[in-house]
Amino acid sequence: MATAHMQEDWTVQAALDWTVSYLEAKNDEHPRRSAEWLMSAATGLSRIQIYTFFDRLLSGDERSLLREGVRRRALGEPLQYVTGEVAFRHIVVHIERGVLIPRPETEVLVDVGLAAVDEAIEARGEARILDLCCGSGVIALSIANERPLATVVATDIDPKAVALTRRNAQALYLQDRVEVYECDLASALGDDSLGTFDLVISNPPYIPTAELSTLPQEVSGFEPRIALDGGVDGLEVFNRICSLAQGYLRSGGMLACELHENTLAQAASYCVKWYQQVEVVRDLTNRDRILRARHP
Ligand code: GLN
């Protein structure tokens, strides 16, 4: 790579300009945005500060960090894995290879979930939430962060996700209200949890298997298949959640699930057999995205 260009007297401005043109040449879709985030991660400067500290020299360590980040990004790795963090609603969480990168549509899922949390707080002064397939923990941690009267049980089958959710809970000082278990859906929960939750919420793997090969390389080449593959119809994990949530929800509790835009109608028709007020909610790009249903 252009190591020779990374000179000892590199200023923030010179390094930023070089990074932008290098990433542009590597076909980064948003080279300036990438360069700013990589510079922030390497120097600790905020994206605004980058522009107010233009003449500051980079230290040797900062140059190596930037160089390593640029190298990974140029190979097509998602920016969030390279910088190691992602902003979601009101929190910033750690993220790493092996765990799904949180998406903006999941912020809408949290909104849908919070309505059920608020109902419970209104009625009982507290709310108990079960987050299945928690990944990096953004759903569980956002709810706990935004509603101090909420307690959350989060589970994931993947030990990497469980470890990351625990780490994020500690970093946000939320570990007292977010319990994390490594298990297949709710299999680690005891019978005493049955009928105790006000909300079962999930962003399960939901891409129909045949569609996985059509995903952009940035997704299919880097993100974990276990977090994406929803089986032949995309609803394999959802169907299991739909069925087991009935046991864990209180009467009147809510199920809220993020799903693939082409599967919501089928999911809803499956769900109406057991649930009431089954509703499909659209995401920020106006696509069907979330199924909400009330346990009788
Ligand atoms: N929304 C993700 C994507 O389009 C999929 C997440 C999931 O399967 N839960 O890549």
PDB file of C-alpha atoms and ligand atoms in Angstrom:
ATOM      1  CA  MET A   1       0.000   0.000   0.000  1.00  0.00           C
ATOM      2  CA  ALA A   2       0.978   3.644  -0.031  1.00  0.00           C
ATOM      3  CA  THR A   3       2.876   3.398   3.251  1.00  0.00           C
ATOM      4  CA  ALA A   4       5.524   5.679   1.824  1.00  0.00           C
ATOM      5  CA  HIS A   5       2.930   8.446   1.600  1.00  0.00           C
ATOM      6  CA  MET A   6       2.318   8.298   5.355  1.00  0.00           C
ATOM      7  CA  GLN A   7       4.988  10.730   6.341  1.00  0.00           C
ATOM      8  CA  GLU A   8       6.115  11.692   9.805  1.00  0.00           C
ATOM      9  CA  ASP A   9       4.963  15.257   9.431  1.00  0.00           C
ATOM     10  CA  TRP A  10       1.475  14.305   8.343  1.00  0.00           C
ATOM     11  CA  THR A  11      -1.205  16.717   9.506  1.00  0.00           C
ATOM     12  CA  VAL A  12      -4.811  15.707  10.077  1.00  0.00           C
ATOM     13  CA  GLN A  13      -5.720  17.524   6.871  1.00  0.00           C
ATOM     14  CA  ALA A  14      -3.058  15.877   4.722  1.00  0.00           C
ATOM     15  CA  ALA A  15      -3.896  12.422   6.088  1.00  0.00           C
ATOM     16  CA  LEU A  16      -7.621  12.980   5.597  1.00  0.00           C
ATOM     17  CA  ASP A  17      -7.219  14.165   2.014  1.00  0.00           C
ATOM     18  CA  TRP A  18      -4.955  11.237   1.207  1.00  0.00           C
ATOM     19  CA  THR A  19      -7.393   8.756   2.780  1.00  0.00           C
ATOM     20  CA  VAL A  20     -10.352  10.166   0.836  1.00  0.00           C
ATOM     21  CA  SER A  21      -8.624   9.851  -2.526  1.00  0.00           C
ATOM     22  CA  TYR A  22      -7.193   6.433  -1.712  1.00  0.00           C
ATOM     23  CA  LEU A  23     -10.621   5.053  -0.755  1.00  0.00           C
ATOM     24  CA  GLU A  24     -12.200   6.730  -3.775  1.00  0.00           C
ATOM     25  CA  ALA A  25      -9.771   4.848  -5.991  1.00  0.00           C
ATOM     26  CA  LYS A  26     -10.784   1.638  -4.161  1.00  0.00           C
ATOM     27  CA  ASN A  27     -14.447   2.292  -5.047  1.00  0.00           C
ATOM     28  CA  ASP A  28     -15.643   3.126  -1.542  1.00  0.00           C
ATOM     29  CA  GLU A  29     -19.193   4.439  -2.035  1.00  0.00           C
ATOM     30  CA  HIS A  30     -18.733   7.170   0.587  1.00  0.00           C
ATOM     31  CA  PRO A  31     -14.981   7.834   0.745  1.00  0.00           C
ATOM     32  CA  ARG A  32     -15.189  11.043   2.783  1.00  0.00           C
ATOM     33  CA  ARG A  33     -17.536   9.580   5.355  1.00  0.00           C
ATOM     34  CA  SER A  34     -15.286   6.520   5.681  1.00  0.00           C
ATOM     35  CA  ALA A  35     -12.168   8.687   5.946  1.00  0.00           C
ATOM     36  CA  GLU A  36     -13.727  10.805   8.704  1.00  0.00           C
ATOM     37  CA  TRP A  37     -14.732   7.775  10.758  1.00  0.00           C
ATOM     38  CA  LEU A  38     -11.339   6.133  10.320  1.00  0.00           C
ATOM     39  CA  MET A  39      -9.600   9.372  11.325  1.00  0.00           C
ATOM     40  CA  SER A  40     -11.864   9.671  14.388  1.00  0.00           C
ATOM     41  CA  ALA A  41     -11.122   6.094  15.397  1.00  0.00           C
ATOM     42  CA  ALA A  42      -7.365   6.563  14.928  1.00  0.00           C
ATOM     43  CA  THR A  43      -7.044   9.910  16.729  1.00  0.00           C
ATOM     44  CA  GLY A  44      -9.946  10.088  19.185  1.00  0.00           C
ATOM     45  CA  LEU A  45     -11.012  13.367  17.575  1.00  0.00           C
ATOM     46  CA  SER A  46     -14.735  13.735  16.893  1.00  0.00           C
ATOM     47  CA  ARG A  47     -15.761  14.171  13.265  1.00  0.00           C
ATOM     48  CA  ILE A  48     -16.249  17.890  13.917  1.00  0.00           C
ATOM     49  CA  GLN A  49     -12.893  18.198  15.683  1.00  0.00           C
ATOM     50  CA  ILE A  50     -11.148  16.721  12.657  1.00  0.00           C
ATOM     51  CA  TYR A  51     -11.952  19.944  10.819  1.00  0.00           C
ATOM     52  CA  THR A  52     -10.965  22.231  13.698  1.00  0.00           C
ATOM     53  CA  PHE A  53      -7.616  20.444  14.306  1.00  0.00           C
ATOM     54  CA  PHE A  54      -6.604  20.373  10.658  1.00  0.00           C
ATOM     55  CA  ASP A  55      -2.960  21.354  11.344  1.00  0.00           C
ATOM     56  CA  ARG A  56      -2.377  18.919  14.201  1.00  0.00           C
ATOM     57  CA  LEU A  57       0.331  16.353  13.465  1.00  0.00           C
ATOM     58  CA  LEU A  58      -0.496  12.661  13.736  1.00  0.00           C
ATOM     59  CA  SER A  59       1.602  10.615  16.170  1.00  0.00           C
ATOM     60  CA  GLY A  60       3.282   7.419  15.018  1.00  0.00           C
ATOM     61  CA  ASP A  61       0.623   5.310  16.748  1.00  0.00           C
ATOM     62  CA  GLU A  62      -2.168   7.300  15.133  1.00  0.00           C
ATOM     63  CA  ARG A  63      -0.575   6.847  11.714  1.00  0.00           C
ATOM     64  CA  SER A  64      -0.378   3.076  12.192  1.00  0.00           C
ATOM     65  CA  LEU A  65      -3.977   2.875  13.407  1.00  0.00           C
ATOM     66  CA  LEU A  66      -5.171   4.912  10.440  1.00  0.00           C
ATOM     67  CA  ARG A  67      -3.094   2.846   8.028  1.00  0.00           C
ATOM     68  CA  GLU A  68      -4.534  -0.414   9.363  1.00  0.00           C
ATOM     69  CA  GLY A  69      -8.102   0.972   9.204  1.00  0.00           C
ATOM     70  CA  VAL A  70      -7.660   2.203   5.637  1.00  0.00           C
ATOM     71  CA  ARG A  71      -6.220  -1.165   4.606  1.00  0.00           C
ATOM     72  CA  ARG A  72      -9.241  -3.063   5.983  1.00  0.00           C
ATOM     73  CA  ARG A  73     -11.783  -0.618   4.579  1.00  0.00           C
ATOM     74  CA  ALA A  74     -10.115  -0.731   1.144  1.00  0.00           C
ATOM     75  CA  LEU A  75     -10.684  -4.503   1.146  1.00  0.00           C
ATOM     76  CA  GLY A  76     -14.414  -3.858   1.490  1.00  0.00           C
ATOM     77  CA  GLU A  77     -14.836  -4.531   5.223  1.00  0.00           C
ATOM     78  CA  PRO A  78     -17.824  -2.661   6.731  1.00  0.00           C
ATOM     79  CA  LEU A  79     -16.761   0.556   8.418  1.00  0.00           C
ATOM     80  CA  GLN A  80     -18.422  -0.428  11.701  1.00  0.00           C
ATOM     81  CA  TYR A  81     -16.197  -3.507  12.058  1.00  0.00           C
ATOM     82  CA  VAL A  82     -13.113  -1.446  11.290  1.00  0.00           C
ATOM     83  CA  THR A  83     -13.888   1.352  13.758  1.00  0.00           C
ATOM     84  CA  GLY A  84     -15.386  -1.093  16.271  1.00  0.00           C
ATOM     85  CA  GLU A  85     -18.429   0.954  17.160  1.00  0.00           C
ATOM     86  CA  VAL A  86     -21.868   1.923  15.980  1.00  0.00           C
ATOM     87  CA  ALA A  87     -24.406   4.533  17.038  1.00  0.00           C
ATOM     88  CA  PHE A  88     -27.939   3.247  17.588  1.00  0.00           C
ATOM     89  CA  ARG A  89     -30.747   5.485  18.863  1.00  0.00           C
ATOM     90  CA  HIS A  90     -29.308   7.123  22.018  1.00  0.00           C
ATOM     91  CA  ILE A  91     -26.392   4.766  22.609  1.00  0.00           C
ATOM     92  CA  VAL A  92     -23.076   3.839  21.020  1.00  0.00           C
ATOM     93  CA  VAL A  93     -22.097   0.153  21.221  1.00  0.00           C
ATOM     94  CA  HIS A  94     -19.002  -1.887  20.463  1.00  0.00           C
ATOM     95  CA  ILE A  95     -19.264  -4.061  17.387  1.00  0.00           C
ATOM     96  CA  GLU A  96     -16.932  -6.707  15.971  1.00  0.00           C
ATOM     97  CA  ARG A  97     -16.595  -9.328  13.244  1.00  0.00           C
ATOM     98  CA  GLY A  98     -18.854 -12.311  13.895  1.00  0.00           C
ATOM     99  CA  VAL A  99     -21.814 -10.241  15.139  1.00  0.00           C
ATOM    100  CA  LEU A 100     -24.476  -8.555  12.943  1.00  0.00           C
ATOM    101  CA  ILE A 101     -24.059  -4.791  12.481  1.00  0.00           C
ATOM    102  CA  PRO A 102     -27.151  -2.968  13.824  1.00  0.00           C
ATOM    103  CA  ARG A 103     -29.342  -1.425  11.086  1.00  0.00           C
ATOM    104  CA  PRO A 104     -31.505   1.714  11.151  1.00  0.00           C
ATOM    105  CA  GLU A 105     -34.729  -0.310  10.660  1.00  0.00           C
ATOM    106  CA  THR A 106     -34.127  -1.955  14.017  1.00  0.00           C
ATOM    107  CA  GLU A 107     -34.464   1.476  15.643  1.00  0.00           C
ATOM    108  CA  VAL A 108     -38.081   1.387  14.444  1.00  0.00           C
ATOM    109  CA  LEU A 109     -38.523  -2.067  15.992  1.00  0.00           C
ATOM    110  CA  VAL A 110     -37.426  -0.570  19.317  1.00  0.00           C
ATOM    111  CA  ASP A 111     -40.071   2.168  18.946  1.00  0.00           C
ATOM    112  CA  VAL A 112     -42.738  -0.478  18.457  1.00  0.00           C
ATOM    113  CA  GLY A 113     -41.436  -2.368  21.498  1.00  0.00           C
ATOM    114  CA  LEU A 114     -41.337   0.757  23.670  1.00  0.00           C
ATOM    115  CA  ALA A 115     -45.067   1.299  23.183  1.00  0.00           C
ATOM    116  CA  ALA A 116     -45.661  -2.077  24.864  1.00  0.00           C
ATOM    117  CA  VAL A 117     -43.087  -1.281  27.564  1.00  0.00           C
ATOM    118  CA  ASP A 118     -44.887   1.979  28.334  1.00  0.00           C
ATOM    119  CA  GLU A 119     -48.248   0.202  28.588  1.00  0.00           C
ATOM    120  CA  ALA A 120     -46.774  -2.141  31.185  1.00  0.00           C
ATOM    121  CA  ILE A 121     -45.096   0.650  33.141  1.00  0.00           C
ATOM    122  CA  GLU A 122     -48.379   2.542  33.172  1.00  0.00           C
ATOM    123  CA  ALA A 123     -50.284  -0.516  34.394  1.00  0.00           C
ATOM    124  CA  ARG A 124     -47.789  -2.083  36.823  1.00  0.00           C
ATOM    125  CA  GLY A 125     -44.987   0.420  37.374  1.00  0.00           C
ATOM    126  CA  GLU A 126     -42.423  -1.848  35.710  1.00  0.00           C
ATOM    127  CA  ALA A 127     -41.831  -3.862  32.541  1.00  0.00           C
ATOM    128  CA  ARG A 128     -40.143  -7.177  31.797  1.00  0.00           C
ATOM    129  CA  ILE A 129     -38.757  -7.727  28.304  1.00  0.00           C
ATOM    130  CA  LEU A 130     -37.392 -10.796  26.523  1.00  0.00           C
ATOM    131  CA  ASP A 131     -35.047 -10.062  23.584  1.00  0.00           C
ATOM    132  CA  LEU A 132     -34.344 -13.180  21.499  1.00  0.00           C
ATOM    133  CA  CYS A 133     -31.343 -13.328  19.103  1.00  0.00           C
ATOM    134  CA  CYS A 134     -29.829 -10.260  20.770  1.00  0.00           C
ATOM    135  CA  GLY A 135     -26.651  -9.962  18.632  1.00  0.00           C
ATOM    136  CA  SER A 136     -24.697  -6.901  19.803  1.00  0.00           C
ATOM    137  CA  GLY A 137     -27.480  -6.167  22.309  1.00  0.00           C
ATOM    138  CA  VAL A 138     -28.750  -2.908  20.794  1.00  0.00           C
ATOM    139  CA  ILE A 139     -32.453  -3.710  21.268  1.00  0.00           C
ATOM    140  CA  ALA A 140     -32.147  -4.857  24.892  1.00  0.00           C
ATOM    141  CA  LEU A 141     -29.742  -2.060  25.790  1.00  0.00           C
ATOM    142  CA  SER A 142     -31.762   0.694  24.107  1.00  0.00           C
ATOM    143  CA  ILE A 143     -34.911  -0.355  25.954  1.00  0.00           C
ATOM    144  CA  ALA A 144     -33.070  -0.545  29.295  1.00  0.00           C
ATOM    145  CA  ASN A 145     -31.348   2.774  28.606  1.00  0.00           C
ATOM    146  CA  GLU A 146     -34.499   4.611  27.576  1.00  0.00           C
ATOM    147  CA  ARG A 147     -36.798   3.105  30.218  1.00  0.00           C
ATOM    148  CA  PRO A 148     -35.259   2.943  33.722  1.00  0.00           C
ATOM    149  CA  LEU A 149     -38.219   0.871  34.971  1.00  0.00           C
ATOM    150  CA  ALA A 150     -37.563  -1.893  32.437  1.00  0.00           C
ATOM    151  CA  THR A 151     -35.602  -5.101  33.040  1.00  0.00           C
ATOM    152  CA  VAL A 152     -34.507  -7.207  30.098  1.00  0.00           C
ATOM    153  CA  VAL A 153     -33.542 -10.836  29.548  1.00  0.00           C
ATOM    154  CA  ALA A 154     -31.518 -11.179  26.334  1.00  0.00           C
ATOM    155  CA  THR A 155     -30.448 -14.440  24.669  1.00  0.00           C
ATOM    156  CA  ASP A 156     -28.395 -15.510  21.682  1.00  0.00           C
ATOM    157  CA  ILE A 157     -27.246 -18.899  20.454  1.00  0.00           C
ATOM    158  CA  ASP A 158     -23.861 -17.491  19.425  1.00  0.00           C
ATOM    159  CA  PRO A 159     -21.267 -17.105  22.211  1.00  0.00           C
ATOM    160  CA  LYS A 160     -19.684 -14.128  20.400  1.00  0.00           C
ATOM    161  CA  ALA A 161     -22.984 -12.246  20.494  1.00  0.00           C
ATOM    162  CA  VAL A 162     -23.544 -13.099  24.156  1.00  0.00           C
ATOM    163  CA  ALA A 163     -20.064 -11.893  25.110  1.00  0.00           C
ATOM    164  CA  LEU A 164     -20.509  -8.680  23.139  1.00  0.00           C
ATOM    165  CA  THR A 165     -23.941  -7.916  24.620  1.00  0.00           C
ATOM    166  CA  ARG A 166     -22.501  -8.425  28.128  1.00  0.00           C
ATOM    167  CA  ARG A 167     -19.565  -6.164  27.339  1.00  0.00           C
ATOM    168  CA  ASN A 168     -21.870  -3.487  25.921  1.00  0.00           C
ATOM    169  CA  ALA A 169     -24.183  -3.742  28.943  1.00  0.00           C
ATOM    170  CA  GLN A 170     -21.229  -3.099  31.270  1.00  0.00           C
ATOM    171  CA  ALA A 171     -19.901  -0.230  29.169  1.00  0.00           C
ATOM    172  CA  LEU A 172     -23.336   1.422  29.403  1.00  0.00           C
ATOM    173  CA  TYR A 173     -23.734   0.600  33.139  1.00  0.00           C
ATOM    174  CA  LEU A 174     -26.870  -1.394  32.316  1.00  0.00           C
ATOM    175  CA  GLN A 175     -25.711  -4.842  33.474  1.00  0.00           C
ATOM    176  CA  ASP A 176     -28.013  -4.761  36.531  1.00  0.00           C
ATOM    177  CA  ARG A 177     -31.100  -4.588  34.328  1.00  0.00           C
ATOM    178  CA  VAL A 178     -29.957  -6.644  31.330  1.00  0.00           C
ATOM    179  CA  GLU A 179     -29.382 -10.360  31.947  1.00  0.00           C
ATOM    180  CA  VAL A 180     -27.778 -12.253  29.065  1.00  0.00           C
ATOM    181  CA  TYR A 181     -27.939 -16.005  28.360  1.00  0.00           C
ATOM    182  CA  GLU A 182     -26.270 -18.142  25.720  1.00  0.00           C
ATOM    183  CA  CYS A 183     -28.985 -20.477  24.441  1.00  0.00           C
ATOM    184  CA  ASP A 184     -31.250 -21.401  21.538  1.00  0.00           C
ATOM    185  CA  LEU A 185     -34.097 -18.843  21.824  1.00  0.00           C
ATOM    186  CA  ALA A 186     -35.579 -19.271  25.335  1.00  0.00           C
ATOM    187  CA  SER A 187     -34.177 -22.721  26.151  1.00  0.00           C
ATOM    188  CA  ALA A 188     -32.108 -21.499  29.134  1.00  0.00           C
ATOM    189  CA  LEU A 189     -35.101 -19.882  30.830  1.00  0.00           C
ATOM    190  CA  GLY A 190     -36.740 -21.732  33.673  1.00  0.00           C
ATOM    191  CA  ASP A 191     -40.461 -22.482  33.987  1.00  0.00           C
ATOM    192  CA  ASP A 192     -40.731 -19.662  36.513  1.00  0.00           C
ATOM    193  CA  SER A 193     -40.275 -17.217  33.608  1.00  0.00           C
ATOM    194  CA  LEU A 194     -43.405 -18.471  31.847  1.00  0.00           C
ATOM    195  CA  GLY A 195     -46.116 -15.842  31.607  1.00  0.00           C
ATOM    196  CA  THR A 196     -43.915 -13.094  33.074  1.00  0.00           C
ATOM    197  CA  PHE A 197     -42.935 -10.912  30.093  1.00  0.00           C
ATOM    198  CA  ASP A 198     -44.712  -7.795  28.859  1.00  0.00           C
ATOM    199  CA  LEU A 199     -42.824  -7.840  25.573  1.00  0.00           C
ATOM    200  CA  VAL A 200     -41.042 -10.479  23.504  1.00  0.00           C
ATOM    201  CA  ILE A 201     -38.950  -8.663  20.914  1.00  0.00           C
ATOM    202  CA  SER A 202     -36.627 -10.038  18.262  1.00  0.00           C
ATOM    203  CA  ASN A 203     -34.609  -9.289  15.152  1.00  0.00           C
ATOM    204  CA  PRO A 204     -34.113 -12.939  14.173  1.00  0.00           C
ATOM    205  CA  PRO A 205     -32.232 -14.162  11.089  1.00  0.00           C
ATOM    206  CA  TYR A 206     -34.815 -13.619   8.343  1.00  0.00           C
ATOM    207  CA  ILE A 207     -33.235 -13.568   4.880  1.00  0.00           C
ATOM    208  CA  PRO A 208     -34.664 -16.433   2.752  1.00  0.00           C
ATOM    209  CA  THR A 209     -31.703 -18.777   2.117  1.00  0.00           C
ATOM    210  CA  ALA A 210     -31.822 -18.398  -1.680  1.00  0.00           C
ATOM    211  CA  GLU A 211     -31.495 -14.629  -1.311  1.00  0.00           C
ATOM    212  CA  LEU A 212     -28.247 -14.791   0.661  1.00  0.00           C
ATOM    213  CA  SER A 213     -26.193 -15.073  -2.527  1.00  0.00           C
ATOM    214  CA  THR A 214     -27.728 -11.823  -3.835  1.00  0.00           C
ATOM    215  CA  LEU A 215     -26.639  -9.715  -0.849  1.00  0.00           C
ATOM    216  CA  PRO A 216     -23.888  -7.130  -1.384  1.00  0.00           C
ATOM    217  CA  GLN A 217     -20.359  -8.459  -0.828  1.00  0.00           C
ATOM    218  CA  GLU A 218     -19.978  -6.054   2.095  1.00  0.00           C
ATOM    219  CA  VAL A 219     -22.744  -8.020   3.868  1.00  0.00           C
ATOM    220  CA  SER A 220     -22.264 -11.606   2.640  1.00  0.00           C
ATOM    221  CA  GLY A 221     -18.477 -11.449   2.773  1.00  0.00           C
ATOM    222  CA  PHE A 222     -18.231 -10.106   6.329  1.00  0.00           C
ATOM    223  CA  GLU A 223     -21.396 -10.542   8.376  1.00  0.00           C
ATOM    224  CA  PRO A 224     -22.264 -13.826  10.096  1.00  0.00           C
ATOM    225  CA  ARG A 225     -24.561 -16.111   8.123  1.00  0.00           C
ATOM    226  CA  ILE A 226     -26.082 -17.392  11.358  1.00  0.00           C
ATOM    227  CA  ALA A 227     -27.522 -13.904  11.968  1.00  0.00           C
ATOM    228  CA  LEU A 228     -28.984 -13.616   8.462  1.00  0.00           C
ATOM    229  CA  ASP A 229     -30.187 -17.012   7.217  1.00  0.00           C
ATOM    230  CA  GLY A 230     -33.902 -17.402   7.963  1.00  0.00           C
ATOM    231  CA  GLY A 231     -34.300 -20.727   6.175  1.00  0.00           C
ATOM    232  CA  VAL A 232     -36.139 -21.448   2.909  1.00  0.00           C
ATOM    233  CA  ASP A 233     -39.000 -18.971   3.475  1.00  0.00           C
ATOM    234  CA  GLY A 234     -37.128 -16.620   5.831  1.00  0.00           C
ATOM    235  CA  LEU A 235     -39.563 -17.467   8.625  1.00  0.00           C
ATOM    236  CA  GLU A 236     -38.002 -20.546  10.209  1.00  0.00           C
ATOM    237  CA  VAL A 237     -36.802 -18.819  13.367  1.00  0.00           C
ATOM    238  CA  PHE A 238     -39.768 -16.451  13.465  1.00  0.00           C
ATOM    239  CA  ASN A 239     -42.264 -19.341  13.476  1.00  0.00           C
ATOM    240  CA  ARG A 240     -40.554 -20.826  16.523  1.00  0.00           C
ATOM    241  CA  ILE A 241     -40.495 -17.435  18.273  1.00  0.00           C
ATOM    242  CA  CYS A 242     -44.159 -16.865  17.480  1.00  0.00           C
ATOM    243  CA  SER A 243     -45.052 -20.151  19.073  1.00  0.00           C
ATOM    244  CA  LEU A 244     -42.834 -20.008  22.169  1.00  0.00           C
ATOM    245  CA  ALA A 245     -43.605 -16.334  22.917  1.00  0.00           C
ATOM    246  CA  GLN A 246     -47.170 -17.334  23.792  1.00  0.00           C
ATOM    247  CA  GLY A 247     -45.813 -19.223  26.761  1.00  0.00           C
ATOM    248  CA  TYR A 248     -43.542 -16.431  28.011  1.00  0.00           C
ATOM    249  CA  LEU A 249     -45.894 -13.466  27.541  1.00  0.00           C
ATOM    250  CA  ARG A 250     -48.341 -12.264  30.162  1.00  0.00           C
ATOM    251  CA  SER A 251     -51.924 -11.970  29.082  1.00  0.00           C
ATOM    252  CA  GLY A 252     -52.111  -8.777  26.974  1.00  0.00           C
ATOM    253  CA  GLY A 253     -48.335  -8.778  26.369  1.00  0.00           C
ATOM    254  CA  MET A 254     -46.853  -7.947  22.988  1.00  0.00           C
ATOM    255  CA  LEU A 255     -44.744  -9.759  20.412  1.00  0.00           C
ATOM    256  CA  ALA A 256     -42.659  -7.504  18.117  1.00  0.00           C
ATOM    257  CA  CYS A 257     -40.444  -8.972  15.402  1.00  0.00           C
ATOM    258  CA  GLU A 258     -38.397  -7.534  12.563  1.00  0.00           C
ATOM    259  CA  LEU A 259     -38.775  -9.525   9.318  1.00  0.00           C
ATOM    260  CA  HIS A 260     -37.994  -9.536   5.608  1.00  0.00           C
ATOM    261  CA  GLU A 261     -40.220  -7.156   3.620  1.00  0.00           C
ATOM    262  CA  ASN A 262     -41.623  -9.955   1.431  1.00  0.00           C
ATOM    263  CA  THR A 263     -42.591 -12.248   4.305  1.00  0.00           C
ATOM    264  CA  LEU A 264     -44.760 -10.032   6.501  1.00  0.00           C
ATOM    265  CA  ALA A 265     -48.090 -11.099   4.950  1.00  0.00           C
ATOM    266  CA  GLN A 266     -47.288 -14.774   5.446  1.00  0.00           C
ATOM    267  CA  ALA A 267     -45.991 -14.135   8.973  1.00  0.00           C
ATOM    268  CA  ALA A 268     -49.155 -12.219   9.855  1.00  0.00           C
ATOM    269  CA  SER A 269     -51.456 -14.951   8.594  1.00  0.00           C
ATOM    270  CA  TYR A 270     -49.538 -17.515  10.647  1.00  0.00           C
ATOM    271  CA  CYS A 271     -49.715 -15.321  13.711  1.00  0.00           C
ATOM    272  CA  VAL A 272     -53.462 -14.538  13.702  1.00  0.00           C
ATOM    273  CA  LYS A 273     -54.223 -18.104  14.768  1.00  0.00           C
ATOM    274  CA  TRP A 274     -52.947 -17.336  18.273  1.00  0.00           C
ATOM    275  CA  TYR A 275     -52.583 -13.579  18.632  1.00  0.00           C
ATOM    276  CA  GLN A 276     -54.873 -10.556  18.491  1.00  0.00           C
ATOM    277  CA  GLN A 277     -54.395  -7.107  16.921  1.00  0.00           C
ATOM    278  CA  VAL A 278     -51.844  -8.454  14.446  1.00  0.00           C
ATOM    279  CA  GLU A 279     -50.312  -5.490  12.642  1.00  0.00           C
ATOM    280  CA  VAL A 280     -47.551  -4.840  10.122  1.00  0.00           C
ATOM    281  CA  VAL A 281     -45.418  -1.717  10.663  1.00  0.00           C
ATOM    282  CA  ARG A 282     -43.289  -0.150   7.911  1.00  0.00           C
ATOM    283  CA  ASP A 283     -39.664   0.914   8.208  1.00  0.00           C
ATOM    284  CA  LEU A 284     -38.033   4.279   7.410  1.00  0.00           C
ATOM    285  CA  THR A 285     -37.948   3.415   3.701  1.00  0.00           C
ATOM    286  CA  ASN A 286     -41.663   2.586   3.775  1.00  0.00           C
ATOM    287  CA  ARG A 287     -41.213  -1.183   3.438  1.00  0.00           C
ATOM    288  CA  ASP A 288     -43.129  -3.727   5.495  1.00  0.00           C
ATOM    289  CA  ARG A 289     -40.668  -4.599   8.257  1.00  0.00           C
ATOM    290  CA  ILE A 290     -42.163  -5.312  11.662  1.00  0.00           C
ATOM    291  CA  LEU A 291     -44.849  -7.627  12.913  1.00  0.00           C
ATOM    292  CA  ARG A 292     -46.649  -6.670  16.097  1.00  0.00           C
ATOM    293  CA  ALA A 293     -49.182  -8.910  17.811  1.00  0.00           C
ATOM    294  CA  ARG A 294     -50.911  -9.032  21.183  1.00  0.00           C
ATOM    295  CA  HIS A 295     -51.126 -12.189  23.252  1.00  0.00           C
ATOM    296  CA  PRO A 296     -54.767 -12.700  24.314  1.00  0.00           C
TER     297      PRO A 296
HETATM  298  N1  GLN B   1     -31.629  -6.348   7.780  1.00  0.00           N
HETATM  299  C1  GLN B   1     -30.538  -7.260   7.594  1.00  0.00           C
HETATM  300  C2  GLN B   1     -30.039  -7.214   6.158  1.00  0.00           C
HETATM  301  O1  GLN B   1     -30.756  -6.779   5.289  1.00  0.00           O
HETATM  302  C3  GLN B   1     -30.944  -8.657   7.943  1.00  0.00           C
HETATM  303  C4  GLN B   1     -31.003  -8.834   9.386  1.00  0.00           C
HETATM  304  C5  GLN B   1     -31.616 -10.137   9.776  1.00  0.00           C
HETATM  305  O2  GLN B   1     -31.657 -11.147   9.061  1.00  0.00           O
HETATM  306  N2  GLN B   1     -32.099 -10.124  10.954  1.00  0.00           N
HETATM  307  O3  GLN B   1     -28.931  -7.581   5.865  1.00  0.00           O
END
